[in-house]
Coordinates of C-alpha atoms in Angstrom, one line a residue:
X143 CA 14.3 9.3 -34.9
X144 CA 16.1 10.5 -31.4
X145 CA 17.3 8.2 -29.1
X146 CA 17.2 8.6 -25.4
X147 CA 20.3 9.0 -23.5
X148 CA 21.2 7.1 -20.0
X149 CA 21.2 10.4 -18.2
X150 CA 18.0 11.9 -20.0
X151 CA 15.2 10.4 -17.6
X152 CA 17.0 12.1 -14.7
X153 CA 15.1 15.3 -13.1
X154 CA 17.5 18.8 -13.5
X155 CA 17.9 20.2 -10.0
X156 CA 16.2 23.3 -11.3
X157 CA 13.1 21.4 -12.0
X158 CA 12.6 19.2 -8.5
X159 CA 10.3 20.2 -6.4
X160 CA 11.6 21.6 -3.3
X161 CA 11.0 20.1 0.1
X162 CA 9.0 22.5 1.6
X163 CA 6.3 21.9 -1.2
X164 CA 6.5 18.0 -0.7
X165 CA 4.4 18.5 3.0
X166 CA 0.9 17.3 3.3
X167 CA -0.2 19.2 5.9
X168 CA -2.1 22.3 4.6
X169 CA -2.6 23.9 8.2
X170 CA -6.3 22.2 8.1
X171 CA -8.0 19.7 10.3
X172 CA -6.6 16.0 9.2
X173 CA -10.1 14.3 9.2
X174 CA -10.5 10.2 9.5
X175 CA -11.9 10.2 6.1
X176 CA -8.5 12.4 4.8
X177 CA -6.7 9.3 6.7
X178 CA -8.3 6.2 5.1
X179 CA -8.1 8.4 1.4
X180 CA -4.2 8.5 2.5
X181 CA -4.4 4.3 2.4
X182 CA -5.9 4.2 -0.8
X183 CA -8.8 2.4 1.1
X184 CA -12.3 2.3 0.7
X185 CA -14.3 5.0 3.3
X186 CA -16.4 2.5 5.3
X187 CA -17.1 2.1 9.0
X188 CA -14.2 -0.1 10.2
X189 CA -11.5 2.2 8.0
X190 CA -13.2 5.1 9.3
X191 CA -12.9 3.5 13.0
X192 CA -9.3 2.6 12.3
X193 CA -8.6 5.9 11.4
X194 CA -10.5 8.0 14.2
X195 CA -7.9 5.5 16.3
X196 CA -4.9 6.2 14.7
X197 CA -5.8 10.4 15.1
X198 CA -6.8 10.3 18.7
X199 CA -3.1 8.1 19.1
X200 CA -1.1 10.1 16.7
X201 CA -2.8 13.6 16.6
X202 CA -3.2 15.0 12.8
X203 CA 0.8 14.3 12.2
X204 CA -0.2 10.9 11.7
X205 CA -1.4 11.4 7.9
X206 CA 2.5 12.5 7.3
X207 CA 3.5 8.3 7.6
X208 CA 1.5 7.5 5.0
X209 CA 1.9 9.7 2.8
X210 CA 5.7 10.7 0.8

């Protein structure tokens, strides 16, 4: 049976996703539902409300602090 080795869980730089991949933003609208989704809330009035906020404060760049 193999054992793992210490250094065996670590990604190879050949398989890591590049940075340029890693963005959320698609070049589409960010909508308030996309926003509250991003929180891993539920979509209901006051999230939805929060997030209309946090769009009109923010503009769409606002979905890149939530999310990696």
């Amino acid at each position: 049976m193999p054992t793992s080795q210490p250094g065996d869980s670590q990604p190879s730089r050949e398989r890591a996703t590049p940075d340029n991949l890693l963005h959320t933003r698609t070049g589409t609208e960010v909508s308030p539902e996309d926003m509250v989704l991003a929180t891993g809330r539920d979509i209901t009035p006051r999230n939805l409300a929060w997030a209309k906020r946090k769009l009109d404060e923010e503009g769409p760049t606002a979905i890149e602090k939530l999310l990696p």
